[in-house]
Coordinates of C-alpha atoms in Angstrom, one line a residue:
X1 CA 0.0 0.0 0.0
X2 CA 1.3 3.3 -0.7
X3 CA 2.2 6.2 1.7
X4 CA -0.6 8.3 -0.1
X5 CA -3.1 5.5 0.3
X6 CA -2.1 5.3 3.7
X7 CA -2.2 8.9 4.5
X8 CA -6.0 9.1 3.0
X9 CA -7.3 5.8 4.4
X10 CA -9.5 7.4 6.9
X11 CA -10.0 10.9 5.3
X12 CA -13.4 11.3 6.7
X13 CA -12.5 10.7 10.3
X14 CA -9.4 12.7 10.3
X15 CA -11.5 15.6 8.6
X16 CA -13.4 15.9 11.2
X17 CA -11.0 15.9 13.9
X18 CA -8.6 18.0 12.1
X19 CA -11.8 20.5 11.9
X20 CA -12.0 19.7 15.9
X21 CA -8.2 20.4 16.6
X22 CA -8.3 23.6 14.3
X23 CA -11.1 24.9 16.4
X24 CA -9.5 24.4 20.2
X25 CA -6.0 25.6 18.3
X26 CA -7.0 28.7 16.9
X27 CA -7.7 30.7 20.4
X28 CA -4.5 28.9 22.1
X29 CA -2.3 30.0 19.1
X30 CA -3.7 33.4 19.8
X31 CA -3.7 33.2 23.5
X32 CA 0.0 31.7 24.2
X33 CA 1.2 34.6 21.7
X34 CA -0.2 37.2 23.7
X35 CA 1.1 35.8 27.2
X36 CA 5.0 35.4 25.5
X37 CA 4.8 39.4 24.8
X38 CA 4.9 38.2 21.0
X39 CA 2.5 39.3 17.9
X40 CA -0.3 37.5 17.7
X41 CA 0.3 36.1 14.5
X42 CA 3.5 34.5 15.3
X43 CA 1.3 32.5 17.5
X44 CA -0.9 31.3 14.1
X45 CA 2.0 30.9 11.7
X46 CA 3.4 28.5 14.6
X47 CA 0.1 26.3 14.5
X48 CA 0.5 26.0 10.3
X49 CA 4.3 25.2 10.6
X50 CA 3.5 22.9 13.4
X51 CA 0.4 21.0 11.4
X52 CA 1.4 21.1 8.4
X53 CA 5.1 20.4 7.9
X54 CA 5.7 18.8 11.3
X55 CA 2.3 16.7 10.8
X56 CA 4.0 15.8 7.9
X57 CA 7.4 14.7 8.7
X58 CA 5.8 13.6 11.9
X59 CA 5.5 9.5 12.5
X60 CA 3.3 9.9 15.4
X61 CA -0.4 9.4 14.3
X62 CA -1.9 11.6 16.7
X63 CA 0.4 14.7 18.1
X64 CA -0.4 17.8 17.2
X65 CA 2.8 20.7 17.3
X66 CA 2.2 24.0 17.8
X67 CA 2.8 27.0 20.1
X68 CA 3.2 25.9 23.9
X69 CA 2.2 27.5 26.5
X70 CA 5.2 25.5 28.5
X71 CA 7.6 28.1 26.6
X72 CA 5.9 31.4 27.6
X73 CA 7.7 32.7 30.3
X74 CA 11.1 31.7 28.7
X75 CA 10.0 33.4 25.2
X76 CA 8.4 36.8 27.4
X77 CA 11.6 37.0 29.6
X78 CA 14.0 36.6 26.0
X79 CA 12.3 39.0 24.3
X80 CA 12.8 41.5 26.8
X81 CA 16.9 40.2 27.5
X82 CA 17.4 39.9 23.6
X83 CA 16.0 43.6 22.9
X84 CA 13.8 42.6 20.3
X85 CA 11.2 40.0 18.3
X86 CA 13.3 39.3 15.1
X87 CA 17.0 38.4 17.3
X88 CA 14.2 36.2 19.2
X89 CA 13.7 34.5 15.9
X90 CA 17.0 33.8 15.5
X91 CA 17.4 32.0 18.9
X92 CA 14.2 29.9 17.7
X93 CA 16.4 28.7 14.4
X94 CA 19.3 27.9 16.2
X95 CA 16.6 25.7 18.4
X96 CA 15.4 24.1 15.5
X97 CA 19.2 23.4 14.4
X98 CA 20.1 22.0 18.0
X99 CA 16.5 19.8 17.8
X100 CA 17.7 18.5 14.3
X101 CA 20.7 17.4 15.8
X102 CA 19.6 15.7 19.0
X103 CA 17.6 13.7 16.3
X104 CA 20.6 12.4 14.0
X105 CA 22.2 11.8 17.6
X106 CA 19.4 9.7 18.7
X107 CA 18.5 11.5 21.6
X108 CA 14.6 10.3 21.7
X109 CA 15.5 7.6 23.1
X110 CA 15.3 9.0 26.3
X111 CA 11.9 8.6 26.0
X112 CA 11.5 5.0 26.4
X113 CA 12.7 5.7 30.2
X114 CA 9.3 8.2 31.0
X115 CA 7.2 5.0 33.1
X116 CA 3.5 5.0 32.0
X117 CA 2.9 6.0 35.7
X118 CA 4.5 8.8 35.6
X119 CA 3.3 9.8 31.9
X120 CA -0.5 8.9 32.7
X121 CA -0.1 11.0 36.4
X122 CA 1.1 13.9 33.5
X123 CA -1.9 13.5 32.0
X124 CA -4.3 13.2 34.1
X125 CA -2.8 17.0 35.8
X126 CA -2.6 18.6 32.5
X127 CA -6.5 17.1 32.3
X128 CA -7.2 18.8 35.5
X129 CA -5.4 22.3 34.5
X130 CA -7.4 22.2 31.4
X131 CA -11.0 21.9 33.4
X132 CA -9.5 24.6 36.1
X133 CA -8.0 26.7 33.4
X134 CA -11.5 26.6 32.0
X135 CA -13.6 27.3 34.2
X136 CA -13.1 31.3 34.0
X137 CA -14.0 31.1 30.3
X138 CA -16.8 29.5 30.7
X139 CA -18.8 31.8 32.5
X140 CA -17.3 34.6 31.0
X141 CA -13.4 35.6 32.4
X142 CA -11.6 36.3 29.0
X143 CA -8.7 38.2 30.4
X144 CA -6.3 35.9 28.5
X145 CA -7.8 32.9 27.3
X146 CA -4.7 30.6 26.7
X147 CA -2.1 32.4 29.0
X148 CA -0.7 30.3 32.0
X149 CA -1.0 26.7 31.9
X150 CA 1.3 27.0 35.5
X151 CA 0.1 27.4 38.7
X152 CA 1.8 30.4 39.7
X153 CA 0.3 32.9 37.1
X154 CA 2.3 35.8 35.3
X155 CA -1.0 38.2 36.2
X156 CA -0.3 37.5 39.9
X157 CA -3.1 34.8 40.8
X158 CA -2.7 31.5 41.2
X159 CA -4.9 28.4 39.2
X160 CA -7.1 28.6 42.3
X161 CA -7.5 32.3 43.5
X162 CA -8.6 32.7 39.2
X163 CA -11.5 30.8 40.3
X164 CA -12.2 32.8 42.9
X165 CA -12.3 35.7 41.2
X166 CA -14.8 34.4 38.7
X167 CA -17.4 35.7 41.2
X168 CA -17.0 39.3 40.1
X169 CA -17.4 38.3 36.1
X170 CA -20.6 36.6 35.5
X171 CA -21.8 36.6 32.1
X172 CA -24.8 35.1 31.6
X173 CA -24.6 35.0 28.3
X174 CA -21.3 33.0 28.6
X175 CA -23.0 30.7 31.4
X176 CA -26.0 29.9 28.8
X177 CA -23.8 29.0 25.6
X178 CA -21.1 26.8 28.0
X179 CA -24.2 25.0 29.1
X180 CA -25.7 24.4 25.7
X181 CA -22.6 23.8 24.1
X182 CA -22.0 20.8 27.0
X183 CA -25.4 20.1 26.1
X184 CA -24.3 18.8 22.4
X185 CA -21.3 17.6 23.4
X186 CA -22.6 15.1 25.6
X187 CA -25.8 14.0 24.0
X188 CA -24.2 13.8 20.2
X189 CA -22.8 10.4 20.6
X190 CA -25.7 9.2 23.0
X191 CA -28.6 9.7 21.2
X192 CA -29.2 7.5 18.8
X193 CA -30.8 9.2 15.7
X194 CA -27.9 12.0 16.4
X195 CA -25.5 8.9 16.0
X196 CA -26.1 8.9 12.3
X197 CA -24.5 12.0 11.5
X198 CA -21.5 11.2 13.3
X199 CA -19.7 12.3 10.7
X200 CA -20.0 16.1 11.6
X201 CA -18.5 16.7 15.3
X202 CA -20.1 17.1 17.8
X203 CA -17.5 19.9 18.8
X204 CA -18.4 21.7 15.4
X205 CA -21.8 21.6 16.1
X206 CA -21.5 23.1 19.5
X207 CA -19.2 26.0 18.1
X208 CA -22.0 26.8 15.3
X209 CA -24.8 27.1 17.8
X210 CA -22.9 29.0 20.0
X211 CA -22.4 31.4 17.5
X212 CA -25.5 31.7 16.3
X213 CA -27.1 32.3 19.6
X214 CA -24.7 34.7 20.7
X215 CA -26.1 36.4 17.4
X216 CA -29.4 35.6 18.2
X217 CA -28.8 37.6 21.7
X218 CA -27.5 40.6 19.3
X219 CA -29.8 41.0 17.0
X220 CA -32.4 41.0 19.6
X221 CA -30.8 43.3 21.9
X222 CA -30.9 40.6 24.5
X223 CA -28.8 41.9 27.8
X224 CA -27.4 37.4 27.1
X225 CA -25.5 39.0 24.3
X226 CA -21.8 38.3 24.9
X227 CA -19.6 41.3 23.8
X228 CA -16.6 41.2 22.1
X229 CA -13.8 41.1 25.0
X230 CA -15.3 37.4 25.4
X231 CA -14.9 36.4 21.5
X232 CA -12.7 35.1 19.6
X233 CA -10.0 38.3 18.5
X234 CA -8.0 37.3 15.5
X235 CA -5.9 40.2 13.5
X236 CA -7.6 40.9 10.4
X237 CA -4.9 42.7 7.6
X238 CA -6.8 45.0 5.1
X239 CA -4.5 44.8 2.1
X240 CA -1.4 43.1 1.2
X241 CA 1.3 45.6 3.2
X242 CA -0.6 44.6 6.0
X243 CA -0.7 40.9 5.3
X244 CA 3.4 41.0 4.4
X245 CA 4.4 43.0 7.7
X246 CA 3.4 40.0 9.4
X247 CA 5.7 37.3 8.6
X248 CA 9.2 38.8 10.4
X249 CA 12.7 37.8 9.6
X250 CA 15.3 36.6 12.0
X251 CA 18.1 39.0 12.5
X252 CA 21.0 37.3 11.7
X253 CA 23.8 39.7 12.6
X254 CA 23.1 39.1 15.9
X255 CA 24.6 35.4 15.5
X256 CA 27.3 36.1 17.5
X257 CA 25.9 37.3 20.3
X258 CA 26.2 34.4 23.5
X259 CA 22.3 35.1 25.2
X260 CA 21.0 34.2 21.4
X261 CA 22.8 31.1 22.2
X262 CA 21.8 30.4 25.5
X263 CA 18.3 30.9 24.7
X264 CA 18.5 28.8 21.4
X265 CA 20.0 26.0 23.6
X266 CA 17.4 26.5 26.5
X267 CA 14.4 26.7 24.5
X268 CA 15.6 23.1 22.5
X269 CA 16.2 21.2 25.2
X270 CA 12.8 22.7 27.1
X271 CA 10.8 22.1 23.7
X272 CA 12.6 18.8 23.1
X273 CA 11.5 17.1 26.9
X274 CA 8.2 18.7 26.3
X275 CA 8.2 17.0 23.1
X276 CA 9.1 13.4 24.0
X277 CA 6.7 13.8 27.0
X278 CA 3.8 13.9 24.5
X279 CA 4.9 11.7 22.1
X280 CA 4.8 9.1 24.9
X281 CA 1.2 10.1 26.0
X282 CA 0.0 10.5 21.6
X283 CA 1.5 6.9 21.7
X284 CA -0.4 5.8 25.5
X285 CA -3.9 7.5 23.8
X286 CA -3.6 5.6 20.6
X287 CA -6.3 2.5 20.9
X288 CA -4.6 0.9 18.1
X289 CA -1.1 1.1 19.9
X290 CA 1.1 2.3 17.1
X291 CA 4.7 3.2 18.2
X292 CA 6.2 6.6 17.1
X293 CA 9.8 7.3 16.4
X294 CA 11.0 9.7 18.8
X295 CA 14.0 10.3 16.8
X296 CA 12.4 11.0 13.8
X297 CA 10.4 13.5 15.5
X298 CA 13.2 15.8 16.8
X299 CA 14.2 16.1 13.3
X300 CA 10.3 17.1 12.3
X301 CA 10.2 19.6 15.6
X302 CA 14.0 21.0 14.1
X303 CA 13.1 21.7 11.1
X304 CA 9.8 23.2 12.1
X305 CA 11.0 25.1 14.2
X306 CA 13.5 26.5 11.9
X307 CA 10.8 27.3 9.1
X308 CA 8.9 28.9 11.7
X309 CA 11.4 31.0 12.4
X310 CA 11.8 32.6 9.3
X311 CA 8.5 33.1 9.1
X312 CA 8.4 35.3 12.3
X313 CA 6.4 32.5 14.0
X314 CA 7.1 31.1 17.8
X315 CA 8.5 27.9 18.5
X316 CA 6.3 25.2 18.7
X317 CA 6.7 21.9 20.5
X318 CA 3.8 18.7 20.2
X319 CA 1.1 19.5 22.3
X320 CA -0.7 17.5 25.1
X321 CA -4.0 19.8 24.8
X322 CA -4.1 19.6 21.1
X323 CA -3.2 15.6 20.7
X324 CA -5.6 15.0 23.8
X325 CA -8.5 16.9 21.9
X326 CA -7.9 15.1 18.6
X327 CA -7.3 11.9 19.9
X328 CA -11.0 12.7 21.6
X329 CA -12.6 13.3 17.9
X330 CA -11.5 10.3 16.7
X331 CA -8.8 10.8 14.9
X332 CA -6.4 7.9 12.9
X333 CA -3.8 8.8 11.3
X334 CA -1.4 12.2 11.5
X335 CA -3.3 13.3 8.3
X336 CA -6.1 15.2 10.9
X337 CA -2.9 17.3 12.0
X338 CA -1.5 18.2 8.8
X339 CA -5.7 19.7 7.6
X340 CA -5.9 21.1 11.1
X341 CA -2.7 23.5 9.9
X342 CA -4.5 23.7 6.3
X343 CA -7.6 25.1 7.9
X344 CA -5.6 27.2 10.0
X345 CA -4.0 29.2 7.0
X346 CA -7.0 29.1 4.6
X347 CA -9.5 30.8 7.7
X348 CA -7.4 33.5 8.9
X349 CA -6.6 34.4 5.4
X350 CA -10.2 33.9 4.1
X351 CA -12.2 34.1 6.8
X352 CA -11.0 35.8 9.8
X353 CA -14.2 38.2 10.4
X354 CA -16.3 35.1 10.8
X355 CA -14.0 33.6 13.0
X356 CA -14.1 36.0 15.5
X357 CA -17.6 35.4 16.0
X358 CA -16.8 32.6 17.8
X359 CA -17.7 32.9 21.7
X360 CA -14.5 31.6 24.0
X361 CA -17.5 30.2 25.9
X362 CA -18.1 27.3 23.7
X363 CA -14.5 26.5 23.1
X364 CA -14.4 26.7 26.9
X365 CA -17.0 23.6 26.6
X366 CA -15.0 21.6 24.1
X367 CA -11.8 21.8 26.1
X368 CA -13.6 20.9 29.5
X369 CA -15.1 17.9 28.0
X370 CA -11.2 16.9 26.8
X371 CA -10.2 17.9 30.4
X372 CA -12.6 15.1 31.7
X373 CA -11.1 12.4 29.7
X374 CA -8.2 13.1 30.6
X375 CA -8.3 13.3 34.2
X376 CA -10.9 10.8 34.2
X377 CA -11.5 8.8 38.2
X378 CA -11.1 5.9 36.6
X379 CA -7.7 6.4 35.6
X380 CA -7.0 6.8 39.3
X381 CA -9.0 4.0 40.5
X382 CA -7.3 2.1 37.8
X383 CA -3.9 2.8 39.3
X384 CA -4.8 2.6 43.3
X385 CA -5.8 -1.0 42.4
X386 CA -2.7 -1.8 40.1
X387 CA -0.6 -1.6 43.0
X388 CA -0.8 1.3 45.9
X389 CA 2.6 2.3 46.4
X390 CA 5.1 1.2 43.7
X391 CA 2.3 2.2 40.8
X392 CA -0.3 4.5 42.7
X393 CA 2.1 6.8 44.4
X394 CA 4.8 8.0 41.7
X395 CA 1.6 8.6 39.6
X396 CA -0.3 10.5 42.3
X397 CA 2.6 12.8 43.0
X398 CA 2.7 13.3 39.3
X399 CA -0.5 14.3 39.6
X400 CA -0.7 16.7 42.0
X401 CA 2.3 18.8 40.9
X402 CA 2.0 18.6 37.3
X403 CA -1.0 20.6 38.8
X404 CA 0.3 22.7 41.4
X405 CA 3.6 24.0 39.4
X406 CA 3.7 22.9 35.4
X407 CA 4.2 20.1 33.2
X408 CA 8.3 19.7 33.5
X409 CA 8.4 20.3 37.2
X410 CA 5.4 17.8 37.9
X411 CA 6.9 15.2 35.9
X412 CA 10.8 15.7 37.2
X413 CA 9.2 14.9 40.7
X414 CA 7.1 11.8 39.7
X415 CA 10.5 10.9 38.0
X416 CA 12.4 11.4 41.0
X417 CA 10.0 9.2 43.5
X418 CA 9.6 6.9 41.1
X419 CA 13.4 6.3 40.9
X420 CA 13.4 6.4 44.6
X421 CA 10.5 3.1 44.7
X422 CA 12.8 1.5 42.0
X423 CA 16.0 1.9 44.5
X424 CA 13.7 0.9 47.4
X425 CA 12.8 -2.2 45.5
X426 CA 15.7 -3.4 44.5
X427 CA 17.1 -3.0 47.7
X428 CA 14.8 -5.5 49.3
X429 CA 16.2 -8.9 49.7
X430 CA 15.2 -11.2 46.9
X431 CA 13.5 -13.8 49.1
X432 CA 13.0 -14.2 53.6
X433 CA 14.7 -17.7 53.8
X434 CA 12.5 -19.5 56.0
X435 CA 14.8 -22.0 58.4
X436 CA 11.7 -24.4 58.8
X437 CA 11.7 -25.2 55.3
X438 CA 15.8 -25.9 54.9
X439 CA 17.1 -29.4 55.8
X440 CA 20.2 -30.2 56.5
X441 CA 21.9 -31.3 53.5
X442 CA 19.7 -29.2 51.0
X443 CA 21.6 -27.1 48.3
X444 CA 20.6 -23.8 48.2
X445 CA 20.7 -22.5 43.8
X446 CA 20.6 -18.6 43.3
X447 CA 19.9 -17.8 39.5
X448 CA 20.8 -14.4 38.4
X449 CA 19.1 -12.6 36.2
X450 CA 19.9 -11.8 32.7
X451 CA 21.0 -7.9 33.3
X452 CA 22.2 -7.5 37.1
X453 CA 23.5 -4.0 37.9
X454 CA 24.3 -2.2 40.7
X455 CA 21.0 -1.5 42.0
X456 CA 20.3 -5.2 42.7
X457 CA 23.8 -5.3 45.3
X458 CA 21.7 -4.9 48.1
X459 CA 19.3 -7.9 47.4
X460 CA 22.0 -9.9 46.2
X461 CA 24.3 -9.1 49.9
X462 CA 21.1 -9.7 52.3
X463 CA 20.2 -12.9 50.1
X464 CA 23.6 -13.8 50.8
X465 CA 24.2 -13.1 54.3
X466 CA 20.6 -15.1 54.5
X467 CA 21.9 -18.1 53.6
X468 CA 22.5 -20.5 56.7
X469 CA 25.9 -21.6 58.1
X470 CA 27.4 -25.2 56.9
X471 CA 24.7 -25.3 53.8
X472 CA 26.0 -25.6 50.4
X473 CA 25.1 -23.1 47.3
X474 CA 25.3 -23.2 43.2
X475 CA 25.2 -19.5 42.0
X476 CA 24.3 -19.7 38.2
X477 CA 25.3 -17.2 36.1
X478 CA 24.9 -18.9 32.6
X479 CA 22.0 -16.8 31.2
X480 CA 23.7 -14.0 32.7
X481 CA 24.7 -11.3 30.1
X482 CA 26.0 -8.7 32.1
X483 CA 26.9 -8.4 36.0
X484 CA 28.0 -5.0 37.0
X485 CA 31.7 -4.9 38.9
X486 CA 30.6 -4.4 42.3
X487 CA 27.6 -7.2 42.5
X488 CA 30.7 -9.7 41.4
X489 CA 33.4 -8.0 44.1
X490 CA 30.6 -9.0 46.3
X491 CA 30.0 -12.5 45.0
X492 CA 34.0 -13.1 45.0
X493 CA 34.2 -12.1 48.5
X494 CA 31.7 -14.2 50.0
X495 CA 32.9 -17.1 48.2
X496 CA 36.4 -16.3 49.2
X497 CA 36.3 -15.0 52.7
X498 CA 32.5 -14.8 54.4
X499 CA 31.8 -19.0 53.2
X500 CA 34.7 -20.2 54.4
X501 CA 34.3 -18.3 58.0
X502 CA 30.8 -19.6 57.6
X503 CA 31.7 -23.1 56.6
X504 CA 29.4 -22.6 53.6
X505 CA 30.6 -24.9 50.3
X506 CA 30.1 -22.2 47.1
X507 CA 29.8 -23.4 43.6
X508 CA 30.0 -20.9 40.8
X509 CA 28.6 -22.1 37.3
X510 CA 27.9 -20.3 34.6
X511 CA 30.8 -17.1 34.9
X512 CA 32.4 -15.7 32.0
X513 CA 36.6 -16.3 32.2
X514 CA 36.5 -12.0 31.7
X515 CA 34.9 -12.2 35.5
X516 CA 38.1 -13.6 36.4
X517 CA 36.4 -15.5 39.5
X518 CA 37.6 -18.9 40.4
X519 CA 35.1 -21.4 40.7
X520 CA 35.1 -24.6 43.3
X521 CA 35.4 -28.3 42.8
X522 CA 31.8 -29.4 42.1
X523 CA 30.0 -31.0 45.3
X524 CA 27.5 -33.5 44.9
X525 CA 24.6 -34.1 47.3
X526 CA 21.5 -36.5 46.5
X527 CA 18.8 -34.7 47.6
X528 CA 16.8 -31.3 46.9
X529 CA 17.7 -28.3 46.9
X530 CA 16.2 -24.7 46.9
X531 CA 16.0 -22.8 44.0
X532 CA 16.4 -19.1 44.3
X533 CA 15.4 -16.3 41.5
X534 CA 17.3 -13.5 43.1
X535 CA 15.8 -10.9 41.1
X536 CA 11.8 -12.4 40.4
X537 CA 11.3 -12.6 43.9
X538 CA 10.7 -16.1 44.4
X539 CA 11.1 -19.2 45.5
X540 CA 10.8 -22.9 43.9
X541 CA 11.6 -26.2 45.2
X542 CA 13.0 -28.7 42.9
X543 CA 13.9 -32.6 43.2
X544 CA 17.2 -33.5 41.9
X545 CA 18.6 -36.9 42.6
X546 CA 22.4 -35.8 42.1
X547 CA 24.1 -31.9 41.2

């Protein structure tokens, strides 16, 4: 099958999502350009490079790059350092150089180290921020619609003082069209004679009626009618100079200057973790479990970034709220990204007046109702069950700061504990060796694993130090690949010093000559012995008439 017939398979589907993704995109675009200090356009002509070329290049079926609102406060604070947009530009190309790079040099790799606990905990907090984040919109609080997506705001409140504050703002307008547009959302896939036109989403037909009962309000001089601080607000140019001032070039001549550098660098390797983070949860989301090449993605976030650049547009990372609300509509392959970027460039060059019609109200609804799957209770209960500490905690923690300070912070923590449970765990001993169930005579067989490294020393010495005076022990190392220096210093020195002051017989089998450990004259005993799995935790007895 070809790569076109590939790309096209499921046209209809990813049309509709696209549609979907191009709806929640256009007011972030516009919103995280307006928190970064930046034009508002550089915000849009980052959503096209990011759908369109970097859909493209893309092997992840459902991300979705474009401005993130993780880079704000680095992009506000270089602006202002830098002295101007354009020498911002240039830090943004040498980004997309230093992304291209990390990609020939394999760096996505790291991404196969993220633990789903830790990546579904990220989740689930940005599916909380979303509802929180929302929650002003939605009854009518437009003061920046996509600014902060931290905690600690750049306005001075705080995720939860915003919603305090909400109080003062009531619009009931807002309130009416949140509720209907919920309305639809919910009841479009439930109701069965609705079902049939399933091909039109249900998040388009919430954004139509909000419009057209905000109009309805208007034209009838209703009080409900929602003014147009609360509406969508993209620039309209009104001739070509206008439409040409907007794409900005890099300056160049300021190449040599170190703080371009050190931005260029900084903003790579915060757009590149961002990146991998989200390729891991596109890949978690995907019900057909398709596996995307993080490598290949770098290169597709480089280069975008680089041609977004020189179009005077931000730089873009893949984004959790975008893939999260296009996996949602039901999208199957990456083609749903590249038409949300076409849609993007053909409205606000065709059709921006209409566009800002559109009430932040009902895009308020479609994003809460992504929110909700996201941070769905089940995911939690799902997780408490699996196992309450080693699975439930890392994720919680997770969680709660991906919530409480942002996406990199929350998920360095949940990193951090959940390194801590792996340490913890492998510093447990392998098995309790229960005297009652060792006879005299028994020998005891320890199997090691196929990797053993350093963090399994500590099971290995208190397995060891477990084992009973005058008994007799094989230690197998034959599917054994690799044993890490100091687990076989310890293994050398208990067969060399500790068994001999404890009377204990040792028989190494199984070690590579490169160990350079000298094994023991084979004992033989007709009876059982016990069978160890140092590293699986357990314990089997097996009958042996001679060893």
């Amino acid at each position: 099958m070809s790569k076109k017939t590939n790309l096209f398979s499921n046209f209809k589907t990813d049309f509709a999502s696209g549609l979907v993704v191009f709806l929640v995109a256009l007011p972030l675009c516009l919103g995280i350009a307006l928190a970064s200090g930046a034009p508002l356009f550089s915000g849009i002509i980052s959503g096209i490079v990011g759908g369109i070329v970097v859909g493209y290049l893309s092997t992840s079926h459902l991300s979705v790059s474009g401005p993130a609102a993780g880079l704000t406060a680095i992009i506000l604070t270089a602006i202002s350092d830098l002295g101007a947009f354009n020498i911002l530009l240039l830090a943004v190309f040498i980004a997309g150089l230093v992304q291209l790079a990390l990609g020939f040099l394999k760096a996505g790799t790291i991404s196969n180290y993220f633990p789903n606990n830790v990546i579904e905990g990220m989740l689930a907090g940005i599916g909380l921020i979303i509802i929180l984040k929302q929650i002003p919109h939605a009854i009518g609080l437009d003061s920046d619609f996509e600014g902060d997506q931290a905690f600690s705001q750049m306005n001075g409140e705080n995720t939860f003082t915003e919603l305090f504050s909400i109080f003062d703002y009531f619009q009931v307008g807002s309130i009416i069209i949140t509720a209907v547009s919920l309305a639809i959302l919910i009841l479009w896939n439930k109701i069965s004679f609705l079902k049939k036109l399933k091909v039109v989403p249900g998040a388009l037909v919430a954004v139509i009626v909000g419009v057209l009962l905000n109009e309805f309000f208007i034209q009838s001089g209703s009080s409900f009618a929602v003014s147009k601080d609360h509406l969508v607000s993209l620039p309209v140019p009104q001739n070509f100079d206008e439409l040409k001032a907007i794409f900005v070039l890099p300056d160049f001549s300021a190449i040599t200057d170190s703080k371009v550098w050190v931005v260029g660098f900084t903003i790579a390797i915060v757009a590149s973790i961002e990146t991998l983070l989200c390729i891991e949860a596109a890949d978690k989301m995907d019900s057909q479990k398709r596996f995307s090449d993080t490598n290949v993605e770098l290169k597709a976030q480089g280069i975008g970034n680089m041609i977004s650049a020189l179009l005077g547009g931000l730089p873009m990372t893949s984004v959790v709220v975008r893939t999260s609300a296009n996996n949602a509509a039901g999208a199957k392959s990456k083609l749903s990204a590249i038409i949300h970027g076409l849609l993007l460039l053909i409205s606000v060059l065709a059709i921006p007046t209409l566009l800002n019609k559109i009430p932040y109200a009902t895009l308020a609804a479609v994003l809460l109702m992504v929110g909700y799957k996201l941070a769905n209770p089940k995911t939690v209960m799902h997780f408490w069950h699996k196992d309450k500490i080693y699975q439930f905690i890392p994720f919680i923690a997770t969680f709660v700061f991906v919530v409480l300070t942002d996406l990199l912070k929350g998920v360095g923590i949940g990193l951090v504990i959940n390194i801590i449970f792996i340490l913890i765990g492998n510093s447990k001993r392998a098995y309790n060796f229960r005297k009652e169930e060792y006879h005299d005579g028994d020998i005891i067989h320890i199997d090691l694993a196929q990797e053993v490294s350093f963090l399994n020393k500590a099971s290995i010495k208190a397995t060891l130090t477990d084992i009973p005076d005058n008994s007799k022990v094989i230690i197998n190392a034959s599917e054994t690949a690799y044993i890490a220096h100091d687990v076989l210093d310890l293994i050398n020195d208990f067969k060399k010093i500790q068994s001999k002051e404890r009377n204990i017989k040792v028989k190494l089998t199984g070690f590579k000559n490169a160990y350079n450990i000298d094994d023991t004259e084979p004992f033989k005993n007709s009876v059982s012995f016990e069978h160890y799995d140092v590293l699986k935790r357990k314990v089997v007895t097996v009958n042996k008439d001679k060893i």
